[in-house]
CSV table of C-alpha atoms in Angstrom, one decimal:
chain,number,residue,atom,x,y,z
A,1,MET,CA,0.0,0.0,0.0
A,2,ILE,CA,2.9,2.4,0.8
A,3,PRO,CA,4.5,2.1,-2.6
A,4,PHE,CA,1.1,2.6,-4.3
A,5,ILE,CA,0.5,5.9,-2.3
A,6,ILE,CA,4.1,7.0,-3.1
A,7,ILE,CA,3.6,6.3,-6.9
A,8,VAL,CA,0.3,8.1,-7.0
A,9,ALA,CA,1.8,11.1,-5.2
A,10,ILE,CA,4.9,11.3,-7.4
A,11,ILE,CA,2.9,10.9,-10.6
A,12,ALA,CA,0.5,13.6,-9.5
A,13,LEU,CA,3.4,16.0,-8.6
A,14,THR,CA,5.2,15.2,-11.9
A,15,ALA,CA,2.1,15.9,-13.9
A,16,PHE,CA,1.5,19.1,-12.1
A,17,LEU,CA,5.1,20.3,-12.7
A,18,LEU,CA,5.0,19.4,-16.3
A,19,PHE,CA,1.7,21.2,-16.7
A,20,LYS,CA,3.3,24.2,-15.1
A,21,LYS,CA,6.0,24.0,-17.8
A,22,PHE,CA,8.9,23.2,-15.5
A,23,ASN,CA,11.9,21.8,-17.4
A,24,PRO,CA,10.7,18.3,-18.3
A,25,GLN,CA,14.1,16.7,-18.3
A,26,GLY,CA,14.8,17.8,-14.8
A,27,VAL,CA,11.4,16.9,-13.5
A,28,LEU,CA,11.5,13.4,-14.9
A,29,ILE,CA,15.0,12.6,-13.9
A,30,ILE,CA,14.6,13.8,-10.3
A,31,ALA,CA,11.2,12.0,-10.0
A,32,GLY,CA,12.8,8.8,-11.3
A,33,VAL,CA,15.8,8.9,-9.0
A,34,MET,CA,13.6,9.7,-6.0
A,35,MET,CA,11.4,6.6,-6.7
A,36,MET,CA,14.5,4.4,-7.0
A,37,MET,CA,15.8,5.7,-3.7
A,38,ILE,CA,12.5,5.2,-2.0
A,39,SER,CA,12.3,1.7,-3.4
A,40,LEU,CA,15.6,0.8,-1.9
A,41,LEU,CA,14.7,2.3,1.4
A,42,LEU,CA,11.5,0.1,1.4
A,43,GLY,CA,13.7,-3.0,1.0
A,44,ASN,CA,13.3,-3.6,-2.7
A,45,PRO,CA,16.4,-4.8,-4.6
A,46,PRO,CA,18.3,-2.1,-6.5
A,47,LEU,CA,18.1,-1.9,-10.3
A,48,GLU,CA,20.8,-3.9,-12.1
A,49,LEU,CA,23.8,-2.1,-13.4
A,50,SER,CA,26.4,-3.4,-15.9
A,51,LYS,CA,29.2,-2.0,-13.7
A,52,PRO,CA,28.0,-1.0,-10.1
A,53,THR,CA,30.1,1.6,-8.3
A,54,GLY,CA,30.1,-0.3,-5.0
A,55,SER,CA,28.0,2.4,-3.4
A,56,TYR,CA,24.2,2.6,-3.5
A,57,LEU,CA,24.4,6.4,-3.4
A,58,PHE,CA,26.5,6.6,-6.5
A,59,ASP,CA,24.7,3.8,-8.3
A,60,PHE,CA,21.6,6.0,-8.5
A,61,PHE,CA,23.6,8.4,-10.6
A,62,LYS,CA,25.4,5.6,-12.5
A,63,ILE,CA,22.0,4.7,-13.8
A,64,ILE,CA,21.7,8.0,-15.5
A,65,GLU,CA,25.1,7.5,-17.1
A,66,GLU,CA,24.3,4.1,-18.4
A,67,THR,CA,20.9,5.2,-19.6
A,68,PHE,CA,22.6,8.0,-21.7
A,69,ILE,CA,25.1,5.5,-23.1
A,70,SER,CA,22.5,2.9,-24.0
A,71,ASN,CA,20.3,5.5,-25.7
A,72,LEU,CA,23.1,7.0,-27.6
A,73,ALA,CA,24.2,3.6,-28.7
A,74,ARG,CA,20.7,2.7,-29.8
A,75,ALA,CA,18.1,5.3,-30.8
A,76,GLY,CA,20.0,8.4,-29.7
A,77,LEU,CA,22.6,8.5,-32.5
A,78,MET,CA,20.0,7.7,-35.1
A,79,ILE,CA,17.6,10.5,-33.9
A,80,MET,CA,20.5,13.0,-33.9
A,81,THR,CA,21.6,11.9,-37.3
A,82,ILE,CA,18.1,12.3,-38.7
A,83,GLY,CA,17.7,15.7,-37.0
A,84,GLY,CA,21.0,16.8,-38.5
A,85,TYR,CA,19.9,15.6,-42.0
A,86,VAL,CA,16.6,17.5,-41.7
A,87,ALA,CA,18.5,20.7,-40.8
A,88,PHE,CA,20.9,20.1,-43.7
A,89,MET,CA,18.0,19.6,-46.1
A,90,ASN,CA,16.5,22.9,-45.0
A,91,LYS,CA,19.9,24.6,-45.4
A,92,ILE,CA,20.4,23.5,-49.0
A,93,GLU,CA,16.7,24.1,-49.8
A,94,ALA,CA,16.1,20.6,-50.9
A,95,THR,CA,12.9,20.6,-48.9
A,96,ASN,CA,11.6,23.5,-51.0
A,97,ALA,CA,12.4,21.5,-54.1
A,98,LEU,CA,10.5,18.5,-52.8
A,99,VAL,CA,7.5,20.7,-51.9
A,100,TYR,CA,7.5,22.2,-55.4
A,101,VAL,CA,7.7,18.9,-57.2
A,102,SER,CA,5.1,17.3,-54.9
A,103,MET,CA,2.6,20.1,-55.3
A,104,LYS,CA,2.1,19.3,-59.0
A,105,PRO,CA,0.7,15.8,-58.8
A,106,LEU,CA,-1.1,16.7,-55.5
A,107,SER,CA,-2.9,19.6,-57.1
A,108,PHE,CA,-6.1,17.5,-56.8
A,109,PHE,CA,-5.9,17.7,-53.0
A,110,LYS,CA,-5.9,21.5,-52.9
A,111,LYS,CA,-9.6,21.3,-52.4
A,112,HIS,CA,-9.3,18.2,-50.2
A,113,PRO,CA,-6.2,18.8,-47.9
A,114,TYR,CA,-7.6,16.7,-45.1
A,115,LEU,CA,-8.0,13.7,-47.5
A,116,ALA,CA,-4.3,14.1,-48.4
A,117,ALA,CA,-3.3,14.2,-44.8
A,118,THR,CA,-5.4,11.1,-44.0
A,119,ILE,CA,-3.9,9.1,-46.9
A,120,THR,CA,-0.5,9.7,-45.3
A,121,ILE,CA,-1.5,7.2,-42.5
A,122,PRO,CA,-1.6,4.0,-44.4
A,123,ILE,CA,1.3,5.0,-46.6
A,124,GLY,CA,3.4,5.7,-43.5
A,125,GLN,CA,2.3,2.4,-41.9
A,126,ILE,CA,3.6,0.5,-44.9
A,127,LEU,CA,6.9,2.3,-44.6
A,128,PHE,CA,6.9,1.6,-40.8
A,129,ILE,CA,7.0,-2.2,-41.5
A,130,THR,CA,10.4,-1.8,-43.3
A,131,THR,CA,11.6,1.0,-41.0
A,132,PRO,CA,10.6,-0.2,-37.5
A,133,SER,CA,11.7,2.9,-35.6
A,134,ALA,CA,8.9,5.3,-34.7
A,135,ALA,CA,11.1,8.3,-34.1
A,136,GLY,CA,13.2,7.6,-37.1
A,137,LEU,CA,10.3,7.2,-39.5
A,138,GLY,CA,8.5,10.2,-38.0
A,139,LEU,CA,11.5,12.4,-38.6
A,140,LEU,CA,11.9,11.2,-42.1
A,141,LEU,CA,8.3,11.9,-42.8
A,142,VAL,CA,8.7,15.4,-41.3
A,143,ALA,CA,11.5,16.0,-43.7
A,144,SER,CA,9.6,14.8,-46.7
A,145,ILE,CA,5.8,14.8,-46.3
A,146,TYR,CA,5.2,17.5,-43.6
A,147,PRO,CA,6.1,20.5,-45.8
A,148,VAL,CA,3.8,19.2,-48.6
A,149,LEU,CA,0.8,18.8,-46.2
A,150,THR,CA,1.2,22.2,-44.6
A,151,ARG,CA,1.4,23.9,-48.0
A,152,LEU,CA,-1.8,22.1,-49.0
A,153,GLY,CA,-3.5,24.0,-46.2
A,154,VAL,CA,-3.7,21.8,-43.1
A,155,SER,CA,-2.3,23.0,-39.8
A,156,LYS,CA,1.1,21.9,-38.3
A,157,LEU,CA,-0.7,19.8,-35.7
A,158,THR,CA,-2.8,18.0,-38.3
A,159,ALA,CA,0.3,17.2,-40.4
A,160,LEU,CA,2.2,16.0,-37.4
A,161,SER,CA,-0.8,14.0,-36.1
A,162,VAL,CA,-1.1,11.9,-39.2
A,163,ILE,CA,2.7,11.4,-39.3
A,164,SER,CA,2.6,10.1,-35.7
A,165,ALA,CA,-0.4,8.0,-36.6
A,166,ALA,CA,1.7,6.2,-39.2
A,167,THR,CA,3.6,4.7,-36.2
A,168,ILE,CA,0.8,3.6,-34.0
A,169,PHE,CA,1.0,-0.1,-34.9
A,170,ASP,CA,4.3,-1.9,-34.1
A,171,GLN,CA,3.8,-4.6,-36.8
A,172,GLY,CA,5.8,-6.5,-39.2
A,173,PRO,CA,8.7,-9.0,-38.7
A,174,GLY,CA,11.2,-6.3,-37.9
A,175,SER,CA,9.3,-5.0,-34.9
A,176,ALA,CA,10.7,-5.7,-31.4
A,177,ASN,CA,7.2,-6.0,-30.0
A,178,THR,CA,6.3,-8.4,-32.7
A,179,ALA,CA,9.3,-10.5,-32.0
A,180,LEU,CA,8.4,-10.8,-28.3
A,181,ALA,CA,4.7,-11.4,-29.0
A,182,ALA,CA,5.5,-14.2,-31.5
A,183,GLU,CA,8.0,-15.7,-29.0
A,184,LEU,CA,5.4,-15.7,-26.2
A,185,ILE,CA,2.8,-17.7,-28.3
A,186,GLY,CA,5.4,-19.9,-29.9
A,187,GLU,CA,5.1,-18.7,-33.5
A,188,THR,CA,7.5,-17.1,-36.0
A,189,ASN,CA,7.5,-13.4,-36.6
A,190,VAL,CA,6.2,-13.6,-40.1
A,191,PHE,CA,3.4,-16.0,-39.2
A,192,TYR,CA,2.3,-13.9,-36.3
A,193,PHE,CA,2.3,-10.8,-38.6
A,194,ILE,CA,0.3,-12.4,-41.3
A,195,ARG,CA,-2.0,-14.6,-39.3
A,196,HIS,CA,-2.8,-12.3,-36.3
A,197,GLN,CA,-1.6,-8.7,-36.8
A,198,LEU,CA,-2.8,-7.9,-40.3
A,199,PRO,CA,-6.5,-9.2,-39.9
A,200,LEU,CA,-6.8,-6.8,-36.9
A,201,VAL,CA,-4.7,-3.9,-38.1
A,202,LEU,CA,-6.4,-3.5,-41.5
A,203,PRO,CA,-9.9,-2.8,-40.3
A,204,THR,CA,-8.6,-0.7,-37.4
A,205,THR,CA,-6.6,1.4,-39.8
A,206,VAL,CA,-9.8,2.3,-41.7
A,207,VAL,CA,-11.3,3.5,-38.4
A,208,VAL,CA,-8.1,5.4,-37.5
A,209,MET,CA,-8.3,7.2,-40.9
A,210,LEU,CA,-11.9,8.2,-40.4
A,211,LEU,CA,-11.4,9.4,-36.9
A,212,TYR,CA,-8.3,11.4,-37.8
A,213,TYR,CA,-10.1,13.0,-40.8
A,214,PHE,CA,-13.0,14.3,-38.8
A,215,ASN,CA,-10.9,15.0,-35.6
A,216,ASN,CA,-8.4,17.2,-37.5
A,217,ARG,CA,-11.1,19.1,-39.4
A,218,TYR,CA,-12.9,19.8,-36.2
A,219,PHE,CA,-9.9,21.0,-34.2
A,220,ASP,CA,-8.4,23.0,-37.0
A,221,LYS,CA,-11.7,24.8,-37.5
A,222,LYS,CA,-12.2,25.3,-33.8
A,223,ASP,CA,-8.8,26.6,-33.1
A,224,LYS,CA,-8.6,28.5,-36.4
A,225,LEU,CA,-5.3,26.9,-37.0
A,226,ARG,CA,-6.0,26.2,-40.7
A,227,GLU,CA,-6.8,29.8,-41.3
A,228,ASP,CA,-3.6,31.0,-39.6
A,229,ASN,CA,-1.6,28.4,-41.6
A,230,LYS,CA,-3.2,29.4,-44.9
A,231,ASN,CA,-2.4,33.1,-44.2
A,232,ALA,CA,1.2,32.1,-43.4
A,233,GLU,CA,1.5,30.1,-46.6
A,234,GLU,CA,-0.2,32.5,-49.0
A,235,THR,CA,3.1,33.6,-50.4
A,236,VAL,CA,4.1,30.1,-51.5
A,237,SER,CA,1.3,29.2,-53.8
A,238,ASP,CA,2.1,27.6,-57.2
A,239,ASP,CA,2.6,30.9,-58.8
A,240,THR,CA,4.9,32.5,-56.2
A,241,PHE,CA,6.7,29.6,-54.6
A,242,ALA,CA,10.3,30.1,-55.8
A,243,VAL,CA,12.8,27.2,-55.9
A,244,ASN,CA,16.4,28.3,-56.0
A,245,VAL,CA,18.0,24.9,-56.5
A,246,PRO,CA,17.7,22.3,-59.3
A,247,LEU,CA,14.6,20.2,-59.0
A,248,ILE,CA,16.8,17.0,-58.7
A,249,PHE,CA,17.4,18.2,-55.2
A,250,ALA,CA,13.8,17.1,-54.4
A,251,LEU,CA,15.1,13.5,-54.4
A,252,LEU,CA,17.4,14.1,-51.4
A,253,PRO,CA,14.9,14.4,-48.5
A,254,VAL,CA,13.3,11.0,-49.5
A,255,LEU,CA,16.6,9.3,-50.5
A,256,PRO,CA,17.0,7.7,-47.0
A,257,LEU,CA,13.5,6.2,-47.3
A,258,ILE,CA,14.2,4.9,-50.7
A,259,LEU,CA,17.4,3.2,-49.6
A,260,LEU,CA,15.8,1.6,-46.6
A,261,ILE,CA,13.0,0.2,-48.7
A,262,VAL,CA,15.2,-1.0,-51.6
A,263,PHE,CA,17.8,-2.7,-49.3
A,264,SER,CA,15.3,-4.1,-46.8
A,265,PRO,CA,15.7,-7.9,-46.4
A,266,TYR,CA,11.9,-8.1,-46.5
A,267,VAL,CA,11.8,-6.8,-50.0
A,268,GLY,CA,14.3,-9.5,-51.0
A,269,LEU,CA,15.9,-7.8,-54.0
A,270,PHE,CA,19.4,-8.9,-53.1
A,271,ASP,CA,20.9,-12.3,-52.4
A,272,PRO,CA,22.7,-12.4,-50.1
A,273,PRO,CA,20.7,-9.6,-48.5
A,274,ILE,CA,22.2,-6.2,-47.7
A,275,TYR,CA,21.4,-4.9,-44.2
A,276,LEU,CA,21.1,-1.1,-44.0
A,277,ASN,CA,20.0,0.6,-40.9
A,278,THR,CA,18.5,4.1,-40.6
A,279,THR,CA,21.7,5.8,-39.4
A,280,THR,CA,23.9,4.4,-42.2
A,281,ALA,CA,21.2,5.4,-44.7
A,282,MET,CA,21.2,8.9,-43.4
A,283,ILE,CA,25.0,9.3,-43.5
A,284,PHE,CA,25.2,7.8,-47.0
A,285,SER,CA,22.5,10.2,-48.2
A,286,LEU,CA,24.3,13.1,-46.5
A,287,PHE,CA,27.4,12.4,-48.6
A,288,ILE,CA,25.4,12.1,-51.7
A,289,ALA,CA,23.8,15.4,-50.9
A,290,LEU,CA,27.2,17.0,-50.4
A,291,ILE,CA,28.2,15.9,-53.9
A,292,PHE,CA,25.0,17.6,-55.2
A,293,VAL,CA,25.9,20.8,-53.3
A,294,LEU,CA,29.5,20.8,-54.5
A,295,ILE,CA,28.4,20.3,-58.2
A,296,ARG,CA,25.9,23.1,-57.9
A,297,SER,CA,28.0,25.6,-56.0
A,298,ARG,CA,31.4,24.7,-57.5
A,299,SER,CA,32.8,25.9,-54.2
A,300,ILE,CA,34.5,23.6,-51.6
A,301,ARG,CA,34.1,26.4,-49.0
A,302,GLN,CA,30.3,26.7,-49.5
A,303,THR,CA,30.0,22.9,-49.4
A,304,PHE,CA,31.7,22.7,-46.0
A,305,ASP,CA,29.7,25.6,-44.7
A,306,ALA,CA,26.6,23.8,-45.6
A,307,PHE,CA,28.0,20.7,-43.9
A,308,GLY,CA,28.1,22.6,-40.7
A,309,SER,CA,24.3,22.8,-40.5
A,310,PHE,CA,24.3,19.0,-40.1
A,311,TRP,CA,26.3,19.1,-36.9
A,312,LYS,CA,24.3,22.0,-35.6
A,313,GLY,CA,21.1,20.1,-36.3
A,314,MET,CA,22.5,17.1,-34.4
A,315,GLY,CA,23.4,19.2,-31.4
A,316,ASN,CA,19.9,20.8,-31.3
A,317,VAL,CA,18.2,17.4,-31.4
A,318,PHE,CA,20.5,16.1,-28.7
A,319,ALA,CA,19.7,19.0,-26.4
A,320,SER,CA,15.9,18.9,-27.0
A,321,VAL,CA,15.1,15.3,-27.9
A,322,VAL,CA,17.7,12.8,-26.7
A,323,THR,CA,17.9,14.2,-23.2
A,324,LEU,CA,14.1,14.1,-22.8
A,325,ILE,CA,14.1,10.4,-24.0
A,326,VAL,CA,16.7,9.6,-21.4
A,327,ALA,CA,14.8,11.4,-18.7
A,328,ALA,CA,11.6,9.6,-19.6
A,329,GLU,CA,13.4,6.2,-19.4
A,330,ILE,CA,14.8,7.0,-15.9
A,331,PHE,CA,11.3,8.0,-14.8
A,332,SER,CA,9.9,4.7,-16.1
A,333,LYS,CA,12.7,2.8,-14.3
A,334,GLY,CA,11.7,4.5,-11.1
A,335,LEU,CA,8.1,3.4,-11.6
A,336,ILE,CA,9.2,-0.2,-12.2
A,337,SER,CA,11.5,-0.2,-9.2
A,338,LEU,CA,8.5,0.6,-6.9
A,339,GLY,CA,6.5,-2.3,-8.4
A,340,PHE,CA,4.2,-0.2,-10.6
A,341,ILE,CA,3.8,-3.0,-13.1
A,342,ASP,CA,3.3,-5.7,-10.5
A,343,MET,CA,0.6,-3.7,-8.8
A,344,LEU,CA,-1.4,-3.1,-12.0
A,345,VAL,CA,-1.3,-6.8,-13.0
A,346,SER,CA,-2.1,-8.2,-9.6
A,347,THR,CA,-5.0,-5.8,-9.1
A,348,SER,CA,-6.5,-6.8,-12.5
A,349,THR,CA,-6.2,-10.5,-12.0
A,350,HIS,CA,-7.9,-10.4,-8.6
A,351,MET,CA,-11.0,-8.4,-9.6
A,352,GLY,CA,-13.0,-11.5,-10.5
A,353,PHE,CA,-13.5,-10.6,-14.2
A,354,SER,CA,-13.9,-13.2,-17.0
A,355,GLY,CA,-10.9,-14.0,-19.3
A,356,VAL,CA,-12.2,-11.4,-21.9
A,357,GLY,CA,-12.8,-8.9,-19.1
A,358,ILE,CA,-9.3,-9.3,-17.7
A,359,SER,CA,-7.8,-9.1,-21.2
A,360,ILE,CA,-9.6,-5.8,-21.8
A,361,ILE,CA,-8.4,-4.4,-18.5
A,362,ILE,CA,-4.8,-5.4,-19.0
A,363,THR,CA,-5.0,-4.0,-22.6
A,364,VAL,CA,-6.2,-0.7,-21.2
A,365,ILE,CA,-3.5,-0.8,-18.5
A,366,ILE,CA,-0.7,-1.4,-21.1
A,367,PHE,CA,-2.1,1.4,-23.2
A,368,SER,CA,-2.1,3.7,-20.2
A,369,ALA,CA,1.4,2.6,-19.1
A,370,ALA,CA,2.7,3.4,-22.6
A,371,VAL,CA,1.2,6.9,-22.3
A,372,LEU,CA,2.8,7.3,-18.9
A,373,MET,CA,6.2,5.8,-19.9
A,374,GLY,CA,6.4,7.2,-23.4
A,375,SER,CA,7.5,3.8,-24.7
A,376,GLY,CA,5.5,1.1,-26.3
A,377,ASN,CA,8.4,-1.3,-25.9
A,378,ALA,CA,8.8,-0.6,-22.2
A,379,ALA,CA,5.0,-1.1,-21.5
A,380,PHE,CA,4.7,-4.3,-23.5
A,381,PHE,CA,8.0,-5.8,-22.4
A,382,SER,CA,7.0,-5.2,-18.8
A,383,PHE,CA,3.7,-7.0,-19.1
A,384,GLY,CA,4.2,-9.4,-22.0
A,385,PRO,CA,6.1,-12.2,-20.3
A,386,LEU,CA,3.3,-12.4,-17.7
A,387,ILE,CA,0.5,-13.0,-20.3
A,388,PRO,CA,1.0,-16.7,-21.2
A,389,GLY,CA,0.7,-17.7,-17.6
A,390,ILE,CA,-2.4,-15.6,-17.1
A,391,ALA,CA,-3.9,-17.0,-20.3
A,392,LYS,CA,-3.3,-20.5,-19.1
A,393,GLN,CA,-5.0,-19.9,-15.8
A,394,LEU,CA,-8.0,-18.4,-17.6
A,395,GLY,CA,-8.1,-21.2,-20.2
A,396,MET,CA,-7.6,-18.8,-23.1
A,397,PRO,CA,-5.2,-19.0,-26.1
A,398,ALA,CA,-2.2,-16.8,-25.4
A,399,SER,CA,-2.5,-15.2,-28.8
A,400,THR,CA,-6.0,-13.9,-27.9
A,401,MET,CA,-4.6,-11.9,-25.0
A,402,VAL,CA,-1.3,-11.0,-26.4
A,403,LEU,CA,-2.4,-9.4,-29.7
A,404,PRO,CA,-4.5,-6.5,-28.5
A,405,MET,CA,-2.1,-5.8,-25.7
A,406,GLN,CA,0.9,-5.7,-28.1
A,407,LEU,CA,-0.9,-3.3,-30.5
A,408,SER,CA,-2.3,-1.1,-27.7
A,409,ALA,CA,1.3,-0.4,-26.4
A,410,SER,CA,2.3,1.3,-29.6
A,411,MET,CA,-1.0,3.1,-29.8
A,412,GLY,CA,-0.5,4.6,-26.3
A,413,ARG,CA,2.9,5.8,-27.2
A,414,ALA,CA,1.4,8.3,-29.7
A,415,ILE,CA,-0.6,9.9,-26.9
A,416,SER,CA,2.4,10.4,-24.6
A,417,PRO,CA,4.0,13.8,-24.6
A,418,ILE,CA,7.3,12.2,-23.5
A,419,ALA,CA,7.4,9.5,-26.3
A,420,GLY,CA,10.4,9.7,-28.5
A,421,VAL,CA,8.5,10.0,-31.7
A,422,ILE,CA,6.2,12.7,-30.4
A,423,VAL,CA,9.1,14.7,-28.9
A,424,ALA,CA,11.2,14.3,-32.0
A,425,ILE,CA,8.7,15.4,-34.6
A,426,ALA,CA,7.2,18.1,-32.5
A,427,GLY,CA,10.6,19.5,-31.7
A,428,VAL,CA,11.8,19.6,-35.3
A,429,ALA,CA,8.5,21.3,-36.4
A,430,GLY,CA,8.5,23.7,-33.4
A,431,VAL,CA,5.3,22.5,-31.9
A,432,SER,CA,4.5,21.6,-28.3
A,433,PRO,CA,4.7,17.8,-27.7
A,434,MET,CA,1.8,18.2,-25.3
A,435,GLU,CA,-0.4,19.8,-27.9
A,436,LEU,CA,0.4,17.0,-30.4
A,437,ALA,CA,-0.4,14.4,-27.8
A,438,LYS,CA,-3.7,16.0,-27.1
A,439,ARG,CA,-4.6,16.1,-30.8
A,440,ASN,CA,-3.9,12.3,-31.0
A,441,ALA,CA,-5.8,11.4,-27.8
A,442,LEU,CA,-9.4,11.3,-29.1
A,443,PRO,CA,-9.0,9.4,-32.4
A,444,LEU,CA,-6.6,6.9,-30.8
A,445,THR,CA,-8.9,6.3,-27.8
A,446,GLY,CA,-11.7,5.6,-30.2
A,447,SER,CA,-9.5,3.4,-32.3
A,448,LEU,CA,-8.5,1.4,-29.3
A,449,ILE,CA,-12.2,0.8,-28.4
A,450,PHE,CA,-12.8,-0.4,-31.9
A,451,LEU,CA,-9.7,-2.6,-31.9
A,452,VAL,CA,-10.6,-4.4,-28.6
A,453,ALA,CA,-14.3,-4.8,-29.6
A,454,TYR,CA,-13.6,-6.1,-33.1
A,455,HIS,CA,-10.9,-8.5,-31.8
A,456,PHE,CA,-13.1,-10.1,-29.1
A,457,ILE,CA,-16.3,-10.1,-31.2
A,458,THR,CA,-14.7,-11.8,-34.1
A,459,LEU,CA,-13.0,-14.6,-32.1
């Protein structure tokens, strides 16, 4: 009971401070360290470290160091590289070239900008299967699709919301959540994807598109964001939008996406397969872009000056995005150390609900945990290993319980203002992560209700 009261108090205080716009990194790190310290004082075992210092006091701060290192080694460097590439694309005006080229075939959507925005969702989901990094894909779409959508007349929040909606389903053989879910029910990744994920994701995607279409129209009209955006973009219509670089530069913002798709092992164009990750694709594309700049400018000095914008972009993303992701992870570790996950699961299983009822409750809990932690992986990885045992006790197939829980984790991530993808794309576009999370809340809550209902009704 004491840990529960402490968790509620710290969560409430954290939410209050974030609402009051205190520095989020500082609030989350201090709250996380406090919870870990309290957990140790209550007699819980300390969190594991790869190299403990030998002192519990210093170990609390060693956790911060190791969290930074692990994030930089995994998603941190990738996010910084993409942020730098986005800054570089803006510097060399390649984004302007892409907008100009894209506006021509998309002229039909000038009268239907919200339809164009909504179509981005399934297109992005297909890309997400071959590029299973929510923050990575989100930033790539910000560099390529976002300017097109805003110039068609939708607001920044609408454009960012559909981009984030492209990452709401961790699906496909390359997803870490898919790998764990398949392992839990004793199936291969590909079979789990085709047999279980697709039949549920496809109809839910249709509902997602409908809800986002009407939700974005309503809020843009209510907040007058569309009118403000159109006024800001009146000077860049087809007749006045000037492009100062060759139109071949339009290829550069989408070049990393093209590389990741072409060289994906799931596409199977090469034997033996070529494995290309997002960071390598971005760096390769950067050097291709530098060649373009050198040929156009015919100046080595101008080329290196342009190169400098890449490093500045990386630094800005580190300060605003990577540090917040690290702080959010420390906060989630603090929750776990106090037994947050165990409390939620034990409470649900002792409420006397049927198997379907308990499945729905745990699905909602995982969804809520992802919102709180800002990580679909953290939420599902915390609950997932417990599901087969619970399903066996309830006499249900493990896949029946695992599937909606696995998908709900990635859906909850898109409503979290501390999620990497939300922080990353909002930061690059200069929008508040909290506002973007609010914009996603209503359509994703409705989509979750449909997903759960459809799944259990069609069993």
